[in-house]
Amino acid sequence: MPGLSISTKMYYGMAALSMTLPDLMVVQWLLVRYVPPDRPHLVPATVFGLLFLLGRVVEGASCSLIAHWSDVCESRWGRRLPFMRLGILPFVMVFFCLFVPPVGEAHWANALYAGVLIPVYFILYTAVFTPYLALLPEITSDLKERVDLTTAQSIFLVITNVLFTMAGTVLQQWGWIVLAGLASLLTLLWFIPAATRLREAPRNAAEVQTHLGYLESVKLVLQNRPCRIAMASISVYWFGLNAIIVILPHWTISYLGRGEGDVTKLMIPFVAVNFVF
């Protein structure tokens, strides 16, 4: 039986850029967009913090539901691809709109706008990229090929981090619309090959007929001690990492007295250390 082609591995790996770039952009730059450190705020800082927290709560609540929906989905495209194909364009559109608030000064409309779009963004992110990650075992059952797929994914994650370091420079030179537009375009273009060219391996009849209920699935996960430990560890890790990423522009501008372009200079050693390890 022939193994996976290089193009298949590349297509799967490329989608990692689409998964990571908008997430990093939202974590680091959305706060700067609505609560700039050196200009009047478009939304009060406390209000924006609560809206972002609301988005994360919605994301957490929707994640397992969408994952289960993807598990039990049956279509001519398979279980995962329908979410990827139908969700990517709305996701990219909402991501772009997040960085284009309706009023250029403090206004209740900006808070309402962010309060609607932030939860929608997180729901769409989950709807597209949870099935993308779950697609890996659907492509092949061979363990070496699965390692090859995750290796390709890791390579493009490094490329994404390198591109992300340039965000501050792009913002300083050309502004928010160009920055959000470029990130949106890259997200869409790098995801299209995975959504259109990848195929799920056919499942046998026993797999198709066996479906765990949602509550039963949740119960099994919570009863799994290694899984609980992994979830707790990953949560703490991402909390710390996001705290560093989100504070960097404000620290650079407010404390160091530098511009957005200097965030790029500070991100370079950060990415370099990530690359080494």
PDB file of C-alpha atoms in Angstrom:
ATOM      1  CA  MET A   1       0.000   0.000   0.000  1.00  0.00           C
ATOM      2  CA  PRO A   2       1.576   3.333  -1.028  1.00  0.00           C
ATOM      3  CA  GLY A   3       2.379   5.794   1.715  1.00  0.00           C
ATOM      4  CA  LEU A   4       1.265   9.383   2.011  1.00  0.00           C
ATOM      5  CA  SER A   5       2.565  11.703  -0.683  1.00  0.00           C
ATOM      6  CA  ILE A   6       4.799  14.657   0.152  1.00  0.00           C
ATOM      7  CA  SER A   7       2.039  16.975  -1.054  1.00  0.00           C
ATOM      8  CA  THR A   8      -0.436  15.492   1.449  1.00  0.00           C
ATOM      9  CA  LYS A   9       2.008  16.087   4.287  1.00  0.00           C
ATOM     10  CA  MET A  10       2.631  19.622   3.055  1.00  0.00           C
ATOM     11  CA  TYR A  11      -1.082  20.424   2.760  1.00  0.00           C
ATOM     12  CA  TYR A  12      -1.728  19.247   6.301  1.00  0.00           C
ATOM     13  CA  GLY A  13       1.292  21.111   7.643  1.00  0.00           C
ATOM     14  CA  MET A  14       0.423  24.361   5.844  1.00  0.00           C
ATOM     15  CA  ALA A  15      -2.901  24.584   7.674  1.00  0.00           C
ATOM     16  CA  ALA A  16      -0.951  24.970  10.930  1.00  0.00           C
ATOM     17  CA  LEU A  17      -0.142  28.517   9.809  1.00  0.00           C
ATOM     18  CA  SER A  18      -3.856  29.242   9.439  1.00  0.00           C
ATOM     19  CA  MET A  19      -4.484  27.805  12.896  1.00  0.00           C
ATOM     20  CA  THR A  20      -1.715  29.702  14.671  1.00  0.00           C
ATOM     21  CA  LEU A  21      -1.363  33.120  13.005  1.00  0.00           C
ATOM     22  CA  PRO A  22      -4.849  34.502  13.792  1.00  0.00           C
ATOM     23  CA  ASP A  23      -4.669  33.106  17.323  1.00  0.00           C
ATOM     24  CA  LEU A  24      -1.374  34.888  17.988  1.00  0.00           C
ATOM     25  CA  MET A  25      -2.712  38.069  16.387  1.00  0.00           C
ATOM     26  CA  VAL A  26      -5.790  38.089  18.598  1.00  0.00           C
ATOM     27  CA  VAL A  27      -3.810  37.322  21.740  1.00  0.00           C
ATOM     28  CA  GLN A  28      -1.155  39.996  21.202  1.00  0.00           C
ATOM     29  CA  TRP A  29      -2.750  42.752  19.138  1.00  0.00           C
ATOM     30  CA  LEU A  30      -6.511  42.816  19.753  1.00  0.00           C
ATOM     31  CA  LEU A  31      -5.988  44.420  23.172  1.00  0.00           C
ATOM     32  CA  VAL A  32      -3.772  47.056  21.546  1.00  0.00           C
ATOM     33  CA  ARG A  33      -6.487  47.721  18.941  1.00  0.00           C
ATOM     34  CA  TYR A  34      -9.243  48.414  21.468  1.00  0.00           C
ATOM     35  CA  VAL A  35      -7.151  49.532  24.458  1.00  0.00           C
ATOM     36  CA  PRO A  36      -4.083  51.228  22.922  1.00  0.00           C
ATOM     37  CA  PRO A  37      -1.406  52.072  25.495  1.00  0.00           C
ATOM     38  CA  ASP A  38      -0.547  55.485  24.019  1.00  0.00           C
ATOM     39  CA  ARG A  39      -3.920  56.721  22.713  1.00  0.00           C
ATOM     40  CA  PRO A  40      -7.495  57.088  23.978  1.00  0.00           C
ATOM     41  CA  HIS A  41      -9.186  53.730  24.439  1.00  0.00           C
ATOM     42  CA  LEU A  42     -11.916  52.635  22.036  1.00  0.00           C
ATOM     43  CA  VAL A  43     -13.410  50.481  24.817  1.00  0.00           C
ATOM     44  CA  PRO A  44     -12.756  50.848  28.571  1.00  0.00           C
ATOM     45  CA  ALA A  45     -10.040  48.400  29.606  1.00  0.00           C
ATOM     46  CA  THR A  46     -12.210  46.630  32.187  1.00  0.00           C
ATOM     47  CA  VAL A  47     -15.060  46.248  29.707  1.00  0.00           C
ATOM     48  CA  PHE A  48     -12.745  44.830  27.059  1.00  0.00           C
ATOM     49  CA  GLY A  49     -11.249  42.409  29.582  1.00  0.00           C
ATOM     50  CA  LEU A  50     -14.716  41.151  30.491  1.00  0.00           C
ATOM     51  CA  LEU A  51     -15.679  40.805  26.816  1.00  0.00           C
ATOM     52  CA  PHE A  52     -12.535  38.822  26.076  1.00  0.00           C
ATOM     53  CA  LEU A  53     -13.168  36.630  29.128  1.00  0.00           C
ATOM     54  CA  LEU A  54     -16.694  36.051  27.838  1.00  0.00           C
ATOM     55  CA  GLY A  55     -15.243  34.955  24.506  1.00  0.00           C
ATOM     56  CA  ARG A  56     -12.939  32.468  26.208  1.00  0.00           C
ATOM     57  CA  VAL A  57     -15.799  31.071  28.294  1.00  0.00           C
ATOM     58  CA  VAL A  58     -17.893  30.631  25.156  1.00  0.00           C
ATOM     59  CA  GLU A  59     -14.920  28.945  23.489  1.00  0.00           C
ATOM     60  CA  GLY A  60     -14.518  26.538  26.387  1.00  0.00           C
ATOM     61  CA  ALA A  61     -18.213  25.703  26.432  1.00  0.00           C
ATOM     62  CA  SER A  62     -18.417  25.175  22.667  1.00  0.00           C
ATOM     63  CA  CYS A  63     -15.191  23.213  22.232  1.00  0.00           C
ATOM     64  CA  SER A  64     -16.416  19.829  23.464  1.00  0.00           C
ATOM     65  CA  LEU A  65     -19.797  20.281  21.765  1.00  0.00           C
ATOM     66  CA  ILE A  66     -18.213  20.986  18.390  1.00  0.00           C
ATOM     67  CA  ALA A  67     -15.717  18.156  18.881  1.00  0.00           C
ATOM     68  CA  HIS A  68     -18.577  15.748  19.556  1.00  0.00           C
ATOM     69  CA  TRP A  69     -20.532  17.083  16.579  1.00  0.00           C
ATOM     70  CA  SER A  70     -17.492  16.457  14.421  1.00  0.00           C
ATOM     71  CA  ASP A  71     -17.149  12.917  15.825  1.00  0.00           C
ATOM     72  CA  VAL A  72     -20.695  11.944  14.893  1.00  0.00           C
ATOM     73  CA  CYS A  73     -20.925  13.873  11.621  1.00  0.00           C
ATOM     74  CA  GLU A  74     -21.608  11.767   8.542  1.00  0.00           C
ATOM     75  CA  SER A  75     -21.306  13.333   5.097  1.00  0.00           C
ATOM     76  CA  ARG A  76     -19.918  12.573   1.662  1.00  0.00           C
ATOM     77  CA  TRP A  77     -16.839  14.604   2.635  1.00  0.00           C
ATOM     78  CA  GLY A  78     -16.331  12.658   5.850  1.00  0.00           C
ATOM     79  CA  ARG A  79     -16.485  13.825   9.471  1.00  0.00           C
ATOM     80  CA  ARG A  80     -13.917  16.627   9.668  1.00  0.00           C
ATOM     81  CA  LEU A  81     -13.735  18.183   6.205  1.00  0.00           C
ATOM     82  CA  PRO A  82     -17.273  19.681   6.198  1.00  0.00           C
ATOM     83  CA  PHE A  83     -16.355  21.887   9.165  1.00  0.00           C
ATOM     84  CA  MET A  84     -13.075  22.915   7.565  1.00  0.00           C
ATOM     85  CA  ARG A  85     -14.557  23.681   4.155  1.00  0.00           C
ATOM     86  CA  LEU A  86     -17.663  25.511   5.314  1.00  0.00           C
ATOM     87  CA  GLY A  87     -16.125  27.331   8.263  1.00  0.00           C
ATOM     88  CA  ILE A  88     -12.869  28.813   6.999  1.00  0.00           C
ATOM     89  CA  LEU A  89     -14.299  31.758   5.009  1.00  0.00           C
ATOM     90  CA  PRO A  90     -16.678  32.978   7.761  1.00  0.00           C
ATOM     91  CA  PHE A  91     -13.827  32.585  10.248  1.00  0.00           C
ATOM     92  CA  VAL A  92     -11.442  34.717   8.183  1.00  0.00           C
ATOM     93  CA  MET A  93     -14.109  37.384   7.650  1.00  0.00           C
ATOM     94  CA  VAL A  94     -14.880  37.649  11.370  1.00  0.00           C
ATOM     95  CA  PHE A  95     -11.161  37.707  12.187  1.00  0.00           C
ATOM     96  CA  PHE A  96     -10.611  40.661   9.827  1.00  0.00           C
ATOM     97  CA  CYS A  97     -13.672  42.530  11.104  1.00  0.00           C
ATOM     98  CA  LEU A  98     -12.429  42.236  14.700  1.00  0.00           C
ATOM     99  CA  PHE A  99      -9.605  44.641  13.861  1.00  0.00           C
ATOM    100  CA  VAL A 100     -11.885  47.154  12.109  1.00  0.00           C
ATOM    101  CA  PRO A 101     -14.140  48.576  14.854  1.00  0.00           C
ATOM    102  CA  PRO A 102     -16.986  50.840  13.669  1.00  0.00           C
ATOM    103  CA  VAL A 103     -15.957  54.018  15.535  1.00  0.00           C
ATOM    104  CA  GLY A 104     -12.439  55.434  15.769  1.00  0.00           C
ATOM    105  CA  GLU A 105     -12.898  56.770  19.298  1.00  0.00           C
ATOM    106  CA  ALA A 106     -14.445  55.712  22.591  1.00  0.00           C
ATOM    107  CA  HIS A 107     -18.040  54.671  21.872  1.00  0.00           C
ATOM    108  CA  TRP A 108     -20.575  52.149  23.126  1.00  0.00           C
ATOM    109  CA  ALA A 109     -20.853  50.786  19.563  1.00  0.00           C
ATOM    110  CA  ASN A 110     -17.276  49.495  19.786  1.00  0.00           C
ATOM    111  CA  ALA A 111     -18.085  47.570  22.966  1.00  0.00           C
ATOM    112  CA  LEU A 112     -21.209  46.073  21.390  1.00  0.00           C
ATOM    113  CA  TYR A 113     -19.262  45.242  18.234  1.00  0.00           C
ATOM    114  CA  ALA A 114     -16.482  43.494  20.164  1.00  0.00           C
ATOM    115  CA  GLY A 115     -18.994  41.805  22.472  1.00  0.00           C
ATOM    116  CA  VAL A 116     -20.629  40.121  19.487  1.00  0.00           C
ATOM    117  CA  LEU A 117     -17.604  39.350  17.321  1.00  0.00           C
ATOM    118  CA  ILE A 118     -15.216  38.021  19.981  1.00  0.00           C
ATOM    119  CA  PRO A 119     -17.437  35.038  20.975  1.00  0.00           C
ATOM    120  CA  VAL A 120     -18.296  34.407  17.303  1.00  0.00           C
ATOM    121  CA  TYR A 121     -14.589  34.405  16.464  1.00  0.00           C
ATOM    122  CA  PHE A 122     -13.816  31.811  19.156  1.00  0.00           C
ATOM    123  CA  ILE A 123     -16.737  29.592  18.131  1.00  0.00           C
ATOM    124  CA  LEU A 124     -15.631  29.649  14.485  1.00  0.00           C
ATOM    125  CA  TYR A 125     -12.012  29.056  15.470  1.00  0.00           C
ATOM    126  CA  THR A 126     -13.084  25.929  17.343  1.00  0.00           C
ATOM    127  CA  ALA A 127     -15.397  24.838  14.530  1.00  0.00           C
ATOM    128  CA  VAL A 128     -12.604  24.978  11.950  1.00  0.00           C
ATOM    129  CA  PHE A 129      -9.459  23.919  13.784  1.00  0.00           C
ATOM    130  CA  THR A 130     -10.715  21.265  16.205  1.00  0.00           C
ATOM    131  CA  PRO A 131     -11.799  19.127  13.205  1.00  0.00           C
ATOM    132  CA  TYR A 132      -8.508  20.013  11.484  1.00  0.00           C
ATOM    133  CA  LEU A 133      -6.516  18.575  14.383  1.00  0.00           C
ATOM    134  CA  ALA A 134      -8.846  15.567  14.556  1.00  0.00           C
ATOM    135  CA  LEU A 135      -8.312  14.994  10.835  1.00  0.00           C
ATOM    136  CA  LEU A 136      -4.789  13.632  11.358  1.00  0.00           C
ATOM    137  CA  PRO A 137      -5.787  10.080  12.398  1.00  0.00           C
ATOM    138  CA  GLU A 138      -8.455  10.137   9.676  1.00  0.00           C
ATOM    139  CA  ILE A 139      -5.781  10.569   6.994  1.00  0.00           C
ATOM    140  CA  THR A 140      -3.687   7.538   7.913  1.00  0.00           C
ATOM    141  CA  SER A 141      -3.476   4.799  10.526  1.00  0.00           C
ATOM    142  CA  ASP A 142       0.283   4.338  10.067  1.00  0.00           C
ATOM    143  CA  LEU A 143       2.173   5.674  13.104  1.00  0.00           C
ATOM    144  CA  LYS A 144       5.235   6.804  11.149  1.00  0.00           C
ATOM    145  CA  GLU A 145       3.072   8.710   8.690  1.00  0.00           C
ATOM    146  CA  ARG A 146       1.286  10.370  11.575  1.00  0.00           C
ATOM    147  CA  VAL A 147       4.654  11.496  12.923  1.00  0.00           C
ATOM    148  CA  ASP A 148       5.492  12.815   9.441  1.00  0.00           C
ATOM    149  CA  LEU A 149       2.268  14.823   9.424  1.00  0.00           C
ATOM    150  CA  THR A 150       2.977  16.382  12.826  1.00  0.00           C
ATOM    151  CA  THR A 151       6.560  17.096  11.739  1.00  0.00           C
ATOM    152  CA  ALA A 152       5.261  19.009   8.710  1.00  0.00           C
ATOM    153  CA  GLN A 153       2.876  20.807  11.030  1.00  0.00           C
ATOM    154  CA  SER A 154       5.742  21.794  13.331  1.00  0.00           C
ATOM    155  CA  ILE A 155       7.797  23.171  10.441  1.00  0.00           C
ATOM    156  CA  PHE A 156       4.972  25.477   9.433  1.00  0.00           C
ATOM    157  CA  LEU A 157       4.435  26.491  13.061  1.00  0.00           C
ATOM    158  CA  VAL A 158       8.014  27.791  13.056  1.00  0.00           C
ATOM    159  CA  ILE A 159       7.326  29.660   9.795  1.00  0.00           C
ATOM    160  CA  THR A 160       4.200  31.152  11.390  1.00  0.00           C
ATOM    161  CA  ASN A 161       6.147  32.405  14.391  1.00  0.00           C
ATOM    162  CA  VAL A 162       8.685  34.058  12.105  1.00  0.00           C
ATOM    163  CA  LEU A 163       5.900  35.795  10.145  1.00  0.00           C
ATOM    164  CA  PHE A 164       4.180  36.819  13.366  1.00  0.00           C
ATOM    165  CA  THR A 165       7.264  38.651  14.597  1.00  0.00           C
ATOM    166  CA  MET A 166       6.773  41.086  11.695  1.00  0.00           C
ATOM    167  CA  ALA A 167       3.301  42.162  12.868  1.00  0.00           C
ATOM    168  CA  GLY A 168       4.556  45.182  14.814  1.00  0.00           C
ATOM    169  CA  THR A 169       6.603  46.453  11.879  1.00  0.00           C
ATOM    170  CA  VAL A 170       3.698  46.029   9.448  1.00  0.00           C
ATOM    171  CA  LEU A 171       1.370  47.831  11.866  1.00  0.00           C
ATOM    172  CA  GLN A 172       3.765  50.729  12.309  1.00  0.00           C
ATOM    173  CA  GLN A 173       4.312  51.122   8.562  1.00  0.00           C
ATOM    174  CA  TRP A 174       0.857  50.502   7.092  1.00  0.00           C
ATOM    175  CA  GLY A 175      -1.756  50.396   9.857  1.00  0.00           C
ATOM    176  CA  TRP A 176      -4.441  48.066  11.123  1.00  0.00           C
ATOM    177  CA  ILE A 177      -6.336  47.364   7.902  1.00  0.00           C
ATOM    178  CA  VAL A 178      -3.208  46.222   6.059  1.00  0.00           C
ATOM    179  CA  LEU A 179      -2.049  44.108   9.019  1.00  0.00           C
ATOM    180  CA  ALA A 180      -5.436  42.429   9.474  1.00  0.00           C
ATOM    181  CA  GLY A 181      -5.873  42.066   5.706  1.00  0.00           C
ATOM    182  CA  LEU A 182      -2.515  40.355   5.215  1.00  0.00           C
ATOM    183  CA  ALA A 183      -3.080  38.005   8.163  1.00  0.00           C
ATOM    184  CA  SER A 184      -6.567  37.149   6.882  1.00  0.00           C
ATOM    185  CA  LEU A 185      -5.317  36.495   3.353  1.00  0.00           C
ATOM    186  CA  LEU A 186      -2.484  34.248   4.558  1.00  0.00           C
ATOM    187  CA  THR A 187      -4.869  32.360   6.839  1.00  0.00           C
ATOM    188  CA  LEU A 188      -7.269  31.664   3.972  1.00  0.00           C
ATOM    189  CA  LEU A 189      -4.696  30.828   1.288  1.00  0.00           C
ATOM    190  CA  TRP A 190      -2.649  28.468   3.442  1.00  0.00           C
ATOM    191  CA  PHE A 191      -5.753  26.598   4.595  1.00  0.00           C
ATOM    192  CA  ILE A 192      -7.373  26.045   1.188  1.00  0.00           C
ATOM    193  CA  PRO A 193      -5.061  23.128   0.169  1.00  0.00           C
ATOM    194  CA  ALA A 194      -5.878  21.202   3.358  1.00  0.00           C
ATOM    195  CA  ALA A 195      -9.605  21.858   3.043  1.00  0.00           C
ATOM    196  CA  THR A 196      -9.821  20.937  -0.648  1.00  0.00           C
ATOM    197  CA  ARG A 197      -7.066  18.390  -1.314  1.00  0.00           C
ATOM    198  CA  LEU A 198      -6.979  16.200   1.782  1.00  0.00           C
ATOM    199  CA  ARG A 199      -9.195  13.144   2.044  1.00  0.00           C
ATOM    200  CA  GLU A 200     -10.333  11.090   5.008  1.00  0.00           C
ATOM    201  CA  ALA A 201      -9.628   7.367   4.966  1.00  0.00           C
ATOM    202  CA  PRO A 202     -12.797   5.244   4.729  1.00  0.00           C
ATOM    203  CA  ARG A 203     -13.995   3.743   7.996  1.00  0.00           C
ATOM    204  CA  ASN A 204     -15.354   0.258   8.467  1.00  0.00           C
ATOM    205  CA  ALA A 205     -19.001  -0.429   9.247  1.00  0.00           C
ATOM    206  CA  ALA A 206     -18.363  -1.058  12.949  1.00  0.00           C
ATOM    207  CA  GLU A 207     -16.742   2.363  13.372  1.00  0.00           C
ATOM    208  CA  VAL A 208     -19.580   4.098  11.550  1.00  0.00           C
ATOM    209  CA  GLN A 209     -22.253   2.463  13.701  1.00  0.00           C
ATOM    210  CA  THR A 210     -20.481   3.055  17.043  1.00  0.00           C
ATOM    211  CA  HIS A 211     -21.150   6.488  18.494  1.00  0.00           C
ATOM    212  CA  LEU A 212     -20.679   7.528  22.095  1.00  0.00           C
ATOM    213  CA  GLY A 213     -23.149  10.044  23.458  1.00  0.00           C
ATOM    214  CA  TYR A 214     -21.876  13.512  24.384  1.00  0.00           C
ATOM    215  CA  LEU A 215     -22.253  13.119  28.145  1.00  0.00           C
ATOM    216  CA  GLU A 216     -20.734   9.643  28.037  1.00  0.00           C
ATOM    217  CA  SER A 217     -17.737  11.027  26.155  1.00  0.00           C
ATOM    218  CA  VAL A 218     -17.249  13.816  28.690  1.00  0.00           C
ATOM    219  CA  LYS A 219     -17.511  11.343  31.547  1.00  0.00           C
ATOM    220  CA  LEU A 220     -14.853   9.073  30.033  1.00  0.00           C
ATOM    221  CA  VAL A 221     -12.482  12.013  29.560  1.00  0.00           C
ATOM    222  CA  LEU A 222     -12.913  13.232  33.137  1.00  0.00           C
ATOM    223  CA  GLN A 223     -12.358   9.722  34.483  1.00  0.00           C
ATOM    224  CA  ASN A 224      -9.034   9.469  32.654  1.00  0.00           C
ATOM    225  CA  ARG A 225      -6.370  10.572  35.158  1.00  0.00           C
ATOM    226  CA  PRO A 226      -3.525  11.103  32.623  1.00  0.00           C
ATOM    227  CA  CYS A 227      -5.912  13.218  30.554  1.00  0.00           C
ATOM    228  CA  ARG A 228      -6.816  15.350  33.575  1.00  0.00           C
ATOM    229  CA  ILE A 229      -3.133  15.918  34.320  1.00  0.00           C
ATOM    230  CA  ALA A 230      -2.450  16.812  30.689  1.00  0.00           C
ATOM    231  CA  MET A 231      -5.364  19.277  30.570  1.00  0.00           C
ATOM    232  CA  ALA A 232      -4.237  20.993  33.760  1.00  0.00           C
ATOM    233  CA  SER A 233      -0.620  21.227  32.576  1.00  0.00           C
ATOM    234  CA  ILE A 234      -1.540  22.545  29.143  1.00  0.00           C
ATOM    235  CA  SER A 235      -3.919  25.102  30.663  1.00  0.00           C
ATOM    236  CA  VAL A 236      -1.234  26.504  32.964  1.00  0.00           C
ATOM    237  CA  TYR A 237       1.300  26.550  30.121  1.00  0.00           C
ATOM    238  CA  TRP A 238      -0.981  28.492  27.758  1.00  0.00           C
ATOM    239  CA  PHE A 239      -2.035  30.875  30.516  1.00  0.00           C
ATOM    240  CA  GLY A 240       1.592  31.828  31.132  1.00  0.00           C
ATOM    241  CA  LEU A 241       2.536  32.001  27.461  1.00  0.00           C
ATOM    242  CA  ASN A 242      -0.470  34.154  26.536  1.00  0.00           C
ATOM    243  CA  ALA A 243       0.256  36.487  29.454  1.00  0.00           C
ATOM    244  CA  ILE A 244       3.748  37.122  28.074  1.00  0.00           C
ATOM    245  CA  ILE A 245       2.542  37.595  24.504  1.00  0.00           C
ATOM    246  CA  VAL A 246      -0.356  39.905  25.353  1.00  0.00           C
ATOM    247  CA  ILE A 247       1.669  42.207  27.623  1.00  0.00           C
ATOM    248  CA  LEU A 248       4.616  42.677  25.256  1.00  0.00           C
ATOM    249  CA  PRO A 249       3.221  45.551  23.095  1.00  0.00           C
ATOM    250  CA  HIS A 250       1.983  47.461  26.152  1.00  0.00           C
ATOM    251  CA  TRP A 251       5.297  46.956  27.934  1.00  0.00           C
ATOM    252  CA  THR A 252       7.240  48.060  24.845  1.00  0.00           C
ATOM    253  CA  ILE A 253       5.191  51.216  24.313  1.00  0.00           C
ATOM    254  CA  SER A 254       4.298  52.254  27.884  1.00  0.00           C
ATOM    255  CA  TYR A 255       7.415  51.202  29.809  1.00  0.00           C
ATOM    256  CA  LEU A 256      10.184  51.330  27.198  1.00  0.00           C
ATOM    257  CA  GLY A 257       8.705  54.316  25.348  1.00  0.00           C
ATOM    258  CA  ARG A 258       9.188  52.666  21.933  1.00  0.00           C
ATOM    259  CA  GLY A 259       6.861  52.063  18.979  1.00  0.00           C
ATOM    260  CA  GLU A 260       4.981  49.041  17.664  1.00  0.00           C
ATOM    261  CA  GLY A 261       7.863  48.227  15.328  1.00  0.00           C
ATOM    262  CA  ASP A 262      10.096  47.527  18.317  1.00  0.00           C
ATOM    263  CA  VAL A 263       7.777  44.697  19.358  1.00  0.00           C
ATOM    264  CA  THR A 264       9.207  42.868  16.337  1.00  0.00           C
ATOM    265  CA  LYS A 265      12.738  43.257  17.719  1.00  0.00           C
ATOM    266  CA  LEU A 266      11.670  41.809  21.070  1.00  0.00           C
ATOM    267  CA  MET A 267       9.790  38.939  19.416  1.00  0.00           C
ATOM    268  CA  ILE A 268      12.834  37.802  17.408  1.00  0.00           C
ATOM    269  CA  PRO A 269      14.786  36.329  20.405  1.00  0.00           C
ATOM    270  CA  PHE A 270      11.504  34.952  21.764  1.00  0.00           C
ATOM    271  CA  VAL A 271      10.889  33.032  18.532  1.00  0.00           C
ATOM    272  CA  ALA A 272      14.549  32.040  18.271  1.00  0.00           C
ATOM    273  CA  VAL A 273      14.452  30.355  21.672  1.00  0.00           C
ATOM    274  CA  ASN A 274      11.223  28.583  20.674  1.00  0.00           C
ATOM    275  CA  PHE A 275      12.902  27.391  17.480  1.00  0.00           C
ATOM    276  CA  VAL A 276      15.930  26.000  19.337  1.00  0.00           C
ATOM    277  CA  PHE A 277      13.877  24.072  21.861  1.00  0.00           C
TER     278      PHE A 277
END
